[in-house]
Tab-separated table of C-alpha atoms and ligand atoms in Angstrom:
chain	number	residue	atom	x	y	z
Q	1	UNK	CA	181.523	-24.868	-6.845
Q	2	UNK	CA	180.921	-25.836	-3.311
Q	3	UNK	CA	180.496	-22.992	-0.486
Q	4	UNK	CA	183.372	-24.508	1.206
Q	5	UNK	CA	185.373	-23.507	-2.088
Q	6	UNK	CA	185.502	-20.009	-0.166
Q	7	UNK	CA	187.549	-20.727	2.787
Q	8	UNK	CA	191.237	-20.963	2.290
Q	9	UNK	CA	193.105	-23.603	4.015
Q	10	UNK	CA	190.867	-24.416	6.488
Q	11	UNK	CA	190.130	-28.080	6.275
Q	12	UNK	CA	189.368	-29.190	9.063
Q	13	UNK	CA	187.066	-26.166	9.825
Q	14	UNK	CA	185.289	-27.341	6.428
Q	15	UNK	CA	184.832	-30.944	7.497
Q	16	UNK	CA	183.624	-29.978	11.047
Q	17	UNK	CA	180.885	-27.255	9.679
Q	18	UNK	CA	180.087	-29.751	6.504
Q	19	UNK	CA	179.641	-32.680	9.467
Q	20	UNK	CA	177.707	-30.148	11.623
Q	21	UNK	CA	175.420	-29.183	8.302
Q	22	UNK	CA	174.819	-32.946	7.236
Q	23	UNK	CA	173.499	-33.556	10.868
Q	24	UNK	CA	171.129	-30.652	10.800
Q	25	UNK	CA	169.674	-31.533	7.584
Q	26	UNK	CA	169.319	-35.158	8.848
Q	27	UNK	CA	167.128	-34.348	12.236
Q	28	UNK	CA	165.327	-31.591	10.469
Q	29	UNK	CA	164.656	-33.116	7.078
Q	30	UNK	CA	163.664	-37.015	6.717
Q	31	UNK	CA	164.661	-37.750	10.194
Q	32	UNK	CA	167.264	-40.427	9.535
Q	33	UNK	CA	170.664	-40.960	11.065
Q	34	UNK	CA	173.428	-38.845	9.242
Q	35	UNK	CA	176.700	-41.353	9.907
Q	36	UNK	CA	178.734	-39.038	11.622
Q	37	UNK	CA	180.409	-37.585	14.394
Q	38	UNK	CA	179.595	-34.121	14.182
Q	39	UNK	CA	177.000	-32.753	15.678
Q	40	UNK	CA	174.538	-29.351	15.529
Q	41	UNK	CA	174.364	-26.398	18.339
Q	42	UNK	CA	172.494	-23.565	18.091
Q	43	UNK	CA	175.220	-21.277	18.841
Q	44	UNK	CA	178.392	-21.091	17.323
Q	45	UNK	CA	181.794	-18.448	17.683
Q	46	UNK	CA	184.011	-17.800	14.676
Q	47	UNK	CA	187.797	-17.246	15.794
Q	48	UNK	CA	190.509	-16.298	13.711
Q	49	UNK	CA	193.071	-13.216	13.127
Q	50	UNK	CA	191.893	-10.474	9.902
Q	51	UNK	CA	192.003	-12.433	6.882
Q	52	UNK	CA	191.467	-15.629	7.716
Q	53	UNK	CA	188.090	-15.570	6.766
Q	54	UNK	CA	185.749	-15.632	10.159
Q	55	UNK	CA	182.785	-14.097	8.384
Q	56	UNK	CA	183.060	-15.933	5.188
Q	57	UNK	CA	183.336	-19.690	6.625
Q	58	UNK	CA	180.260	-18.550	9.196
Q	59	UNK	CA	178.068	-17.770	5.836
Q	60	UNK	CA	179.596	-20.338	3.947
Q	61	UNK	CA	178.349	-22.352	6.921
Q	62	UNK	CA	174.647	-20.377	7.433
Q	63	UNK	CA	174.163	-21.679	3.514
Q	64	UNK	CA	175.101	-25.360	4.163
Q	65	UNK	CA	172.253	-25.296	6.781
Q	66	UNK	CA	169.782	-23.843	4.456
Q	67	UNK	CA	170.685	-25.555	1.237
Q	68	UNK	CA	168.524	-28.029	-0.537
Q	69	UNK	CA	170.833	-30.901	-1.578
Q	70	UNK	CA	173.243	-33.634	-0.299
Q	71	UNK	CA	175.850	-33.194	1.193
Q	72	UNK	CA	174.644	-29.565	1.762
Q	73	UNK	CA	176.385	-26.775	0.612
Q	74	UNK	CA	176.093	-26.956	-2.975
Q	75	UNK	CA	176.569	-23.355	-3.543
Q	76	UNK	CA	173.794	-23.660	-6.531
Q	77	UNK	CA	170.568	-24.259	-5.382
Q	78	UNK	CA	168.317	-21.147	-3.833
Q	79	UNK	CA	169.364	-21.766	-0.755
Q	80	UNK	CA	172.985	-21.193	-0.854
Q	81	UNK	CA	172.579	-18.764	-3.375
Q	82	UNK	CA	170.174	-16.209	-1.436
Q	83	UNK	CA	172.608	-16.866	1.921
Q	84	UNK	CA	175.518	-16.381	-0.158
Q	85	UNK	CA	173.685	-12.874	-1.715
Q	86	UNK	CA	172.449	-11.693	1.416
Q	87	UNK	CA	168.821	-11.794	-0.155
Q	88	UNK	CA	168.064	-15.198	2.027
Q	89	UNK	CA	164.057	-14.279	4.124
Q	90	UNK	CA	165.435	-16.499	6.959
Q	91	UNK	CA	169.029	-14.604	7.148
Q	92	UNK	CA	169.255	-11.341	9.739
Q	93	UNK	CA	173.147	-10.417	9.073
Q	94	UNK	CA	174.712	-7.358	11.891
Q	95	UNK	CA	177.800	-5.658	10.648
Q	96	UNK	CA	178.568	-2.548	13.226
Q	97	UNK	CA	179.230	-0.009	10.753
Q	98	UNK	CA	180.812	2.524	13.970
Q	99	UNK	CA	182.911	1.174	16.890
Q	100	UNK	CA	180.359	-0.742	18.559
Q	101	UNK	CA	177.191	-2.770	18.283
Q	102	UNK	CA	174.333	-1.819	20.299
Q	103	UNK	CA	171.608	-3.241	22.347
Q	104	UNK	CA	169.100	-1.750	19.844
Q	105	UNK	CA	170.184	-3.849	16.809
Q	106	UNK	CA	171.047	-6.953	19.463
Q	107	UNK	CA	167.323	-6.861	20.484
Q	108	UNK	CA	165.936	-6.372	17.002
Q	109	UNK	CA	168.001	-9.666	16.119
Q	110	UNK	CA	167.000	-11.517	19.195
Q	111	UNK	CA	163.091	-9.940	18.627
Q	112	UNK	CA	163.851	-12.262	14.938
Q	113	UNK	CA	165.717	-15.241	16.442
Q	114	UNK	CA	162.522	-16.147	18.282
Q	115	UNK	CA	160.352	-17.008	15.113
Q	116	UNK	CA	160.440	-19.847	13.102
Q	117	UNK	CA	162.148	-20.225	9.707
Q	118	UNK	CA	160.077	-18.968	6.993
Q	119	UNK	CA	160.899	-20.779	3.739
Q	120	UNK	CA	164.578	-22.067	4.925
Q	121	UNK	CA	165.269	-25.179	7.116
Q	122	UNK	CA	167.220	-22.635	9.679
Q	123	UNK	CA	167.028	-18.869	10.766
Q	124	UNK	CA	170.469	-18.001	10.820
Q	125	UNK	CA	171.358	-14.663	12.868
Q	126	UNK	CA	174.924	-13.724	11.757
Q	127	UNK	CA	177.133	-11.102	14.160
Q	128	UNK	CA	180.334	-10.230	12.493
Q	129	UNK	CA	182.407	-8.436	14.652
Q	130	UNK	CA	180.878	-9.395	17.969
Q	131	UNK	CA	184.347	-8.419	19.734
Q	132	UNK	CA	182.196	-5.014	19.054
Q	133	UNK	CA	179.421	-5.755	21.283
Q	134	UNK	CA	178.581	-3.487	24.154
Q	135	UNK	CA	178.138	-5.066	27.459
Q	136	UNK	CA	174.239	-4.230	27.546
Q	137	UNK	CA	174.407	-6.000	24.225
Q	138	UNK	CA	176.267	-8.681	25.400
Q	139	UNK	CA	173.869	-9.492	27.893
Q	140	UNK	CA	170.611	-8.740	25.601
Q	141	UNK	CA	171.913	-11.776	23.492
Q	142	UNK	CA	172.977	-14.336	26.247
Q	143	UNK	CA	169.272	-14.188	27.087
Q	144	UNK	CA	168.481	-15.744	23.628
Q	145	UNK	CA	171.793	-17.680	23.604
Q	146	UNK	CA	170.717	-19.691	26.705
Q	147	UNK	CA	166.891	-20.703	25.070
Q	148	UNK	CA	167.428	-20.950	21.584
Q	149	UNK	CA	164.494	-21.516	19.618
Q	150	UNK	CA	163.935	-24.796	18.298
Q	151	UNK	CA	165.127	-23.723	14.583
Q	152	UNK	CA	167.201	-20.748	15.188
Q	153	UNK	CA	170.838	-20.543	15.028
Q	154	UNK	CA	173.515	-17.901	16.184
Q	155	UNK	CA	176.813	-17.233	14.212
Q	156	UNK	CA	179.325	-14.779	16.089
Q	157	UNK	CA	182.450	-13.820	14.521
Q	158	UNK	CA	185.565	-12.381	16.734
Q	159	UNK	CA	189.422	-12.269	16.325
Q	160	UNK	CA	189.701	-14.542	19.435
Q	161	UNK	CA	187.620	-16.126	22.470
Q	162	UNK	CA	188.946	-13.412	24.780
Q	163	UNK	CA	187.288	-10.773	22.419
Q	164	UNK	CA	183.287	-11.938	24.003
Q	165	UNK	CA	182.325	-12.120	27.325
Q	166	UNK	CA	183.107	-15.460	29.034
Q	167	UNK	CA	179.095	-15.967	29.410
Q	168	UNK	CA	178.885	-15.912	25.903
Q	169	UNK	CA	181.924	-17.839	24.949
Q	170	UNK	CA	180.398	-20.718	27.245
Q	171	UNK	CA	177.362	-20.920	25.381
Q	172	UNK	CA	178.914	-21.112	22.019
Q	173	UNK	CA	181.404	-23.971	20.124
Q	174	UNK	CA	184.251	-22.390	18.611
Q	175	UNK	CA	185.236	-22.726	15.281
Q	176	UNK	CA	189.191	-21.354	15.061
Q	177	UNK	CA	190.549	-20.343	11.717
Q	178	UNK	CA	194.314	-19.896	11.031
Q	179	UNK	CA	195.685	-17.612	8.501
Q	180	UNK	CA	196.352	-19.500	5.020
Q	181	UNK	CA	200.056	-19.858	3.737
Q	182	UNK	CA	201.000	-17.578	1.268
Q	183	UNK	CA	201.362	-20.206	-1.525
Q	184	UNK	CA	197.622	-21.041	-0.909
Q	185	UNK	CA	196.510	-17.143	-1.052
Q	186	UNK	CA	198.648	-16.846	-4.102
Q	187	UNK	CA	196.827	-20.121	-5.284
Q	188	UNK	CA	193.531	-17.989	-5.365
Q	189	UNK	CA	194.604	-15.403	-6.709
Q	190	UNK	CA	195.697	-17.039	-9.419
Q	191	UNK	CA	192.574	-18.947	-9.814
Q	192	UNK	CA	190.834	-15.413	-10.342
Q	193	UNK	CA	193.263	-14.510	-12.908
Q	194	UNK	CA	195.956	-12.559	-11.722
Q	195	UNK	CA	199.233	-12.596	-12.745
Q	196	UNK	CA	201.337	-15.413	-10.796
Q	197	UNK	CA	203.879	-12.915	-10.184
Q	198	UNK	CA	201.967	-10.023	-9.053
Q	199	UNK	CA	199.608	-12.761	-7.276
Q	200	UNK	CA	202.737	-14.017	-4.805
Q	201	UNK	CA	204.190	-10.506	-4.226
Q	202	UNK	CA	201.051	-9.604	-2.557
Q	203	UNK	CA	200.038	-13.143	-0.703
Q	204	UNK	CA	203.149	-12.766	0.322
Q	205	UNK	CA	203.151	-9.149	1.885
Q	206	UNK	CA	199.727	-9.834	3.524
Q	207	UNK	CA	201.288	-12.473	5.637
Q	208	UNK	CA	198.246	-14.894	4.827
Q	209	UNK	CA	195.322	-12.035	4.661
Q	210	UNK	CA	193.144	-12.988	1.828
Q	211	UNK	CA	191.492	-9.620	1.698
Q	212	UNK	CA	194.496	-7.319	1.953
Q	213	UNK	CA	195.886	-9.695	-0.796
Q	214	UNK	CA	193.529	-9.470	-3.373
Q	215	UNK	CA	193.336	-5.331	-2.617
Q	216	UNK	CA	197.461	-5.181	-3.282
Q	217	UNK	CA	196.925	-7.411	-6.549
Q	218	UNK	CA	193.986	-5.079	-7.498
Q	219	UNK	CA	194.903	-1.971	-6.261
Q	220	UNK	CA	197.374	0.232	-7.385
Q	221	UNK	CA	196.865	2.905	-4.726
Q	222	UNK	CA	196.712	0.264	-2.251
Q	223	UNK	CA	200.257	-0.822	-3.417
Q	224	UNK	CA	201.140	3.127	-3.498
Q	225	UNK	CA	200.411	3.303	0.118
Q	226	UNK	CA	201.937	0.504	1.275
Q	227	UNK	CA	205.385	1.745	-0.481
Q	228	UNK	CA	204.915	5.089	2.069
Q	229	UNK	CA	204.090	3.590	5.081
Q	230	UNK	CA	207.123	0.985	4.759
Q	231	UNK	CA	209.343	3.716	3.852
Q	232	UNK	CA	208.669	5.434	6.986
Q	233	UNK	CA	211.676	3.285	9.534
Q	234	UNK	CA	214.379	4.822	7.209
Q	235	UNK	CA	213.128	8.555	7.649
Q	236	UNK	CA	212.992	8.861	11.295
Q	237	UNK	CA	216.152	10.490	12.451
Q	238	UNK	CA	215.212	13.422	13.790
Q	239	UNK	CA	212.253	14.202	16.261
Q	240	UNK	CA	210.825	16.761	13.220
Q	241	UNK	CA	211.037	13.690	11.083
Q	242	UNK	CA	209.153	11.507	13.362
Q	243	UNK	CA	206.537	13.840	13.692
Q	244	UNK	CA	205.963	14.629	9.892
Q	245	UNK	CA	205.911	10.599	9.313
Q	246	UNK	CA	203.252	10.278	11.826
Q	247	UNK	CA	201.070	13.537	10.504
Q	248	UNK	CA	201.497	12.013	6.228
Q	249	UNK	CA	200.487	8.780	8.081
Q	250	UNK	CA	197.331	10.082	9.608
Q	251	UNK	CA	196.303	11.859	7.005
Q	252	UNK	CA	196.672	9.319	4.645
Q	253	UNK	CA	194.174	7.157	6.793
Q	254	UNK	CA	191.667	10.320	6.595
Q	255	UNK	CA	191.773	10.672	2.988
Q	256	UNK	CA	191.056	7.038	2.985
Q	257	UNK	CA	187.768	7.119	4.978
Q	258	UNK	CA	187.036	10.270	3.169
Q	259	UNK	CA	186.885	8.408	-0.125
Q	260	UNK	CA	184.809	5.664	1.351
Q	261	UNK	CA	182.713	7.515	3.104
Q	262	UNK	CA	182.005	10.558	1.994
Q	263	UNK	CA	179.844	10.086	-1.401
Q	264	UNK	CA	178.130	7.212	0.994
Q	265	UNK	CA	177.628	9.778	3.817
Q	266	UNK	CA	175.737	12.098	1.692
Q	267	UNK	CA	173.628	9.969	-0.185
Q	268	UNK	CA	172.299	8.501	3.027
Q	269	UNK	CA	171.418	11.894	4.504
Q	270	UNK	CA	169.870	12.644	1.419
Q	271	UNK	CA	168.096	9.594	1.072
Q	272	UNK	CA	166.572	10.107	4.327
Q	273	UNK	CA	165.623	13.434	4.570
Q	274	UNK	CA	163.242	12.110	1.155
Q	275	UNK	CA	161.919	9.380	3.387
Q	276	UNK	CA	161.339	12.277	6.224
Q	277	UNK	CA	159.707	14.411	4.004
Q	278	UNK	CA	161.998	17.352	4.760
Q	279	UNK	CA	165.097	19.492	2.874
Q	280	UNK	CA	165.269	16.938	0.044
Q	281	UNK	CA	167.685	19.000	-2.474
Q	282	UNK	CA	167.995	18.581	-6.412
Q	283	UNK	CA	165.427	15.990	-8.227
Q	284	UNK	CA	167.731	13.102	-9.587
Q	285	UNK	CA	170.757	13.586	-7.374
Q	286	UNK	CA	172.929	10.593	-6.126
Q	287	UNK	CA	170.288	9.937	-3.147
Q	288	UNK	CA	167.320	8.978	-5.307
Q	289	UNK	CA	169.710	5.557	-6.337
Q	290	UNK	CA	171.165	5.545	-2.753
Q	291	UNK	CA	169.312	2.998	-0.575
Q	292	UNK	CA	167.952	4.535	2.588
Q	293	UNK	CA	169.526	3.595	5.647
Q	294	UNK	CA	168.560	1.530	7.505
Q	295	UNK	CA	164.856	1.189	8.187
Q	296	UNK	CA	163.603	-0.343	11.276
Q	297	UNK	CA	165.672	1.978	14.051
Q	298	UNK	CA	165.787	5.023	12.012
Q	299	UNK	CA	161.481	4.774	11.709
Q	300	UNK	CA	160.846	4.283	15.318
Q	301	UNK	CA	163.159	7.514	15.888
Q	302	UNK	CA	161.528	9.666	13.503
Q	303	UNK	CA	158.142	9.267	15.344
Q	304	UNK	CA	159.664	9.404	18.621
Q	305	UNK	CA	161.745	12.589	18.075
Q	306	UNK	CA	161.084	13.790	14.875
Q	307	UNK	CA	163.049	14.277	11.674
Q	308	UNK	CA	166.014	16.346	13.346
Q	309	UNK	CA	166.620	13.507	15.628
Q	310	UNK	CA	166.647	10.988	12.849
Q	311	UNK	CA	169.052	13.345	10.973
Q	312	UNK	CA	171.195	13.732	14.068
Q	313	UNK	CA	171.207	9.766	15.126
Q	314	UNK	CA	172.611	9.648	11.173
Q	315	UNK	CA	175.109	11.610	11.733
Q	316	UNK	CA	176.173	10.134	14.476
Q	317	UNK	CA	176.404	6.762	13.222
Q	318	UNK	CA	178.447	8.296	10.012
Q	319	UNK	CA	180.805	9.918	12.497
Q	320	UNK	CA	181.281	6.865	14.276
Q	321	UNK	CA	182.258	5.111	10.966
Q	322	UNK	CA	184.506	7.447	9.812
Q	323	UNK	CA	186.913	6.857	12.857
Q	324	UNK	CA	186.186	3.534	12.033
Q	325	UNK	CA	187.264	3.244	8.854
Q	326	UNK	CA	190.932	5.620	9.684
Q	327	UNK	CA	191.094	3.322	12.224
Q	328	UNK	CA	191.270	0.290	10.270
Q	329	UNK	CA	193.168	2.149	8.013
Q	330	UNK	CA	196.033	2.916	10.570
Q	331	UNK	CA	195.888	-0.416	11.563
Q	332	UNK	CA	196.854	-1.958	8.065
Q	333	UNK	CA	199.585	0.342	8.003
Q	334	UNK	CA	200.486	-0.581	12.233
Q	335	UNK	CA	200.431	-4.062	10.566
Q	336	UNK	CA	202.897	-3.671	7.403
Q	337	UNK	CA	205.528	-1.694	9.874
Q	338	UNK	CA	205.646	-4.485	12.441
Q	339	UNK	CA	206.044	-6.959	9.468
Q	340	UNK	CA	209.295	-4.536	8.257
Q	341	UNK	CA	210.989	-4.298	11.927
Q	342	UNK	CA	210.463	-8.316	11.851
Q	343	UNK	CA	212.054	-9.026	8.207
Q	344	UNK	CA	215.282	-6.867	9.497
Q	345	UNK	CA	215.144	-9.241	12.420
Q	346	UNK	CA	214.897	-12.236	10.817
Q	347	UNK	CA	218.162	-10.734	8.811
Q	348	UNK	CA	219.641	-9.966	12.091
Q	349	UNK	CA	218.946	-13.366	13.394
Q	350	UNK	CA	219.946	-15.333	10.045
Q	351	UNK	CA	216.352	-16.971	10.669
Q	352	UNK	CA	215.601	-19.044	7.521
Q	353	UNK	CA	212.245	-18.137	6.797
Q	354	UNK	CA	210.759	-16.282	3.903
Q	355	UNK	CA	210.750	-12.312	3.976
Q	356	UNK	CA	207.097	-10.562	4.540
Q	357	UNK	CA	208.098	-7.995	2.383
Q	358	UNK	CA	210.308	-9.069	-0.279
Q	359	UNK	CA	210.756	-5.859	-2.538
Q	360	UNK	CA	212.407	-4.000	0.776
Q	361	UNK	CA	215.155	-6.700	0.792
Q	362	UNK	CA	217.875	-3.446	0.274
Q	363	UNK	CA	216.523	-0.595	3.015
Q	364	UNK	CA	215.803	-4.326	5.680
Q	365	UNK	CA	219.526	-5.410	4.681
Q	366	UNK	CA	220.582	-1.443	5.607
Q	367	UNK	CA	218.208	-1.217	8.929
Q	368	UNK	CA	219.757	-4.512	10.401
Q	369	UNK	CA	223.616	-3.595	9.961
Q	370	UNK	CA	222.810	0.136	11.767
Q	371	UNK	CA	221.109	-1.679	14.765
Q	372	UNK	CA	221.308	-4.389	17.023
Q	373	UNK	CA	218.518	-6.780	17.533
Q	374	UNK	CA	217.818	-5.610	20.832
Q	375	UNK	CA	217.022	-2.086	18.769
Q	376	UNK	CA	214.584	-3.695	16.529
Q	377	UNK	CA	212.939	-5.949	19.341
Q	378	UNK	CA	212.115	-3.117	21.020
Q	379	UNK	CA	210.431	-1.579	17.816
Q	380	UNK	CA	208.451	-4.274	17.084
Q	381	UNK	CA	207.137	-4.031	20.156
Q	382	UNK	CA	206.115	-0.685	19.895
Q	383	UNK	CA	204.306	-1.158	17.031
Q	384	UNK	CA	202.366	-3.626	18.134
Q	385	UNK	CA	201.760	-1.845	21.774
Q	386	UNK	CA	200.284	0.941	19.751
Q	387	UNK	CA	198.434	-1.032	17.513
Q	388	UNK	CA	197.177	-2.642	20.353
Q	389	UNK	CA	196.516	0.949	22.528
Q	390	UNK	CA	194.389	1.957	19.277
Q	391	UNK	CA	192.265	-0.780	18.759
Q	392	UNK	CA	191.412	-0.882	22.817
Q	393	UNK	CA	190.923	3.036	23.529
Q	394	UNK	CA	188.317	4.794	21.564
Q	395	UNK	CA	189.191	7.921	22.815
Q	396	UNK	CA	192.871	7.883	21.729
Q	397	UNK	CA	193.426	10.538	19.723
Q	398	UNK	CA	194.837	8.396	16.283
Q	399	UNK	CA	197.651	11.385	15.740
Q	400	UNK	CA	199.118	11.647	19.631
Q	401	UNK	CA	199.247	7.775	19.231
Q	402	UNK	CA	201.053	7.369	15.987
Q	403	UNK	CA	203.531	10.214	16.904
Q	404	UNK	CA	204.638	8.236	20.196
Q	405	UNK	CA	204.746	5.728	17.967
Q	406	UNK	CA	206.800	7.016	15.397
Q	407	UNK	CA	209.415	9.128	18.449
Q	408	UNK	CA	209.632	5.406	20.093
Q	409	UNK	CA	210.795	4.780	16.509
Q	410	UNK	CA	213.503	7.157	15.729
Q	411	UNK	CA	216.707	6.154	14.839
Q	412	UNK	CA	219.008	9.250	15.260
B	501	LIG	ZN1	172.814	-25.679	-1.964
C-alpha cells in the first residue's frame, strides 16, 4: 500500500506531490534527470475544508521525500514507515493543542529547520493548523521561509490561503484539496470493514468529511449526538425553547471536552510534577504511564521560574485546549444544523440533489411546508454567521453565541 493510498479523491494532488517527490529524490540522490514536470520547493501550503485531508496528504507527502525506493512513497520501507508513525529523527511535527501557536514552538522549529537531515534525505517541519499562528509567529517563520536551508522543507496546513498571512502565502506553493464524494468516503469505509449500509449513511451525513465519517460509522454516541443536535429546528417555538436548545447544546460540547480531556489533563500534571520533583501523589497512578508533556519549553520554564510556573504554564495550555476542544465540538454540531436548514431547502426548491441527512427526510419534508424559502435562507445563514463569529472571536462566550443563534432560529 502506497502513502498516496491515504488521500481520498485527490488525484491530481497525488500526481503533483508524487512528481514533486520523484524530483527531489532525483537532485538529491544519484543526480540524474527525473522526466518530469514537477518540480521541488522548500515550502509548501496545504488548503482544503475539515475532512479533506490537509494534514494527511502533507505527511503522506513528508514520507515520499524521505522514502527509500522508486517511485517514492512506498509506504514500506523505514522511511515512510517512521514519517507515517511520527517516530521519523528528521520529522519536527506542531499541532497547537490551545487556540493558537506561538512564537516559542515557531522558533524551536525554525532553531531545527536550520540543520541538516540526520539519517533522512529531507528534514521535514510539519505545521498543521497554521491558520493558528500568531502574528509574532507568523513572522518568526517567514524569516526561515525566505532562506531555507539547503535540505529542509516546510509543510503548512490551513482551511484556505486567506487563513496565513499574505507574506507567507507568497513564499509557499499551494496544494488545494476538495472534499471527496460521498460514494468515495463510503468506498473506504467499506474497505475497513464496515457495513455498506451503515458505511453510506454516515459518508453521506459528513458531506465528504472522512474523519467525521468514520467517527458516525464507529461511534454510537457520536451518532447519539448528532440525532439531538438535528432535532433541535423542530423544538424552537418559544424563546424558553430556544434557550434550553442552546444550554443542552453547550453542555453537550463540555461533556465532550471533559471526556477528552480530563483523564489527559491529570495525568500530565501528574506526570510533571514527578519530573519537577514536587507533590507527586500515589505510587503507580495513571501519571507514571502518562508521557510527560512536552519537554523542551516546559524545562527551560522550570529553571527560569520554578516548578509553580511550570505547573501554572500547564494549566494554562490545558485550559486553552479545553475551549478548544467545545469549540470544535460546537462547530460539528454548527455544521450538521446548516446541512438540515439546506436539505429543507433543497425540498423547497425541488433541487435534484442527494439529501445530507437522509434519515430526517420526515421532520425536513414538515420544516419546508411551515416556511418559505426566504425563512430557511435566512437560517442558514445564521448558522453559518455564528459558526463563523465562533471560530473568529476567542472571547465569545460559546453559550451567548449559540443562544442568538438558536432565538435567530425560532420558529413560533
Ligand atoms: Zn518508502
Amino acid at each position: 500500500m502506497s502513502v498516496w493510498d491515504a488521500l481520498i479523491g485527490q488525484e491530481p494532488v497525488i500526481e503533483a506531490l508524487a512528481g514533486a517527490a520523484s524530483t527531489a529524490a532525483g537532485v538529491t540522490g544519484s543526480g540524474g534527470l527525473v522526466a518530469t514536470r514537477a518540480t521541488m520547493t522548500h515550502s509548501w501550503l496545504f488548503t482544503g475544508p475539515a475532512g479533506a485531508g490537509r494534514s494527511t496528504a502533507a505527511r503522506a507527502f513528508a514520507a515520499a521525500l524521505n522514502c527509500e525506493n522508486s517511485p517514492p512513497g512506498c509506504g514500506g520501507c523505514h522511511g515512510c514507515h517512521t514519517v507515517l508513525t511520527d517516530t521519523a529523527s528528521d520529522l519536527r511535527s506542531v499541532r497547537p493543542e490551545g487556540l493558537s501557536l506561538g512564537v516559542k514552538d515557531i522558533r524551536e522549529l525554525v532553531r531545527d529547520a536550520a540543520s541538516a537531515p540526520t539519517s533522512g534525505r529531507w528534514r521535514v517541519l510539519l505545521l498543521e493548523d497554521a491558520d493558528r499562528l500568531t502574528d509574532q509567529a507568523a513572522n518568526a517563520l517567514l524569516k526561515a521561509l525566505e532562506e531555507p536551508a539547503k535540505r529542509s522543507v516546510f509543510l503548512l496546513c490551513a482551511p484556505s490561503v486567506d487563513d496565513v498571512l499574505p507574506t507567507v502565502r507568497s513564499r509557499c506553493r499551494v496544494v488545494s484539496l476538495c472534499l471527496p464524494t460521498p460514494t468515495q468516503v463510503a468506498a473506504v469505509l467499506g474497505r475497513d470493514g464496515i457495513d455498506p449500509a451503515l458505511a453510506q449513511f454516515a459518508a453521506q451525513a459528513a458531506a465528504g468529511d472522512v474523519d467525521r465519517a468514520r467517527s458516525l460509522a464507529t461511534d454510537e454516541a457520536a451518532r447519539d449526538r448528532r440525532t439531538e443536535v438535528l432535532r433541535i429546528p423542530t423544538r424552537l417555538q418559544r424563546t424558553g425553547d430556544c434557550l434550553d436548545a442552546a444550554a443542552d447544546l453547550v453542555a453537550a460540547a463540555n461533556a465532550d471536552a471533559d471526556a477528552a480531556n480530563t483523564n489527559r489533563d491529570e495525568a500530565e500534571t501528574e506526570a510533571l510534577k514527578i519530573s519537577l520533583g514536587v507533590g507527586a501523589t500515589s505510587a503507580g497512578s495513571t501519571a507514571k504511564r502518562a508521557r510527560a508533556p512536552k519537554p523542551g519549553a516546559k524545562t527551560r520554564a522550570v529553571t527560569v521560574r520554578g516548578a509553580a510556573g511550570a505547573l501554572k504554564e500547564l494549566a494554562k495550555t490545558q485550559k486553552s485546549r479545553g475551549r478548544r476542544t467545545v469549540l470544535d465540538s460546537l462547530d460539528r454540531a454548527l455544521v450538521d444544523l446548516a446541512g438540515w436548514y439546506r436539505d429543507v431547502l433543497v425540498v423547497q426548491l425541488g433541487a435534484p440533489v442527494d439529501a445530507i441527512h437522509p434519515d430526517q427526510g420526515d421532520a425536513v419534508t414538515r420544516a419546508a411546508r411551515a416556511s418559505t424559502p426566504e425563512q430557511t435562507l435566512h437560517r442558514l445563514e445564521a448558522v453559518l454567521k455564528y459558526r463563523r463569529k465562533l471560530a473568529d472571536n476567542p472571547a465569545l462566550v460559546p453559550l451567548l453565541a449559540i443562544e442568538a443563534l438558536t432565538l435567530e432560529l425560532r420558529t413560533g
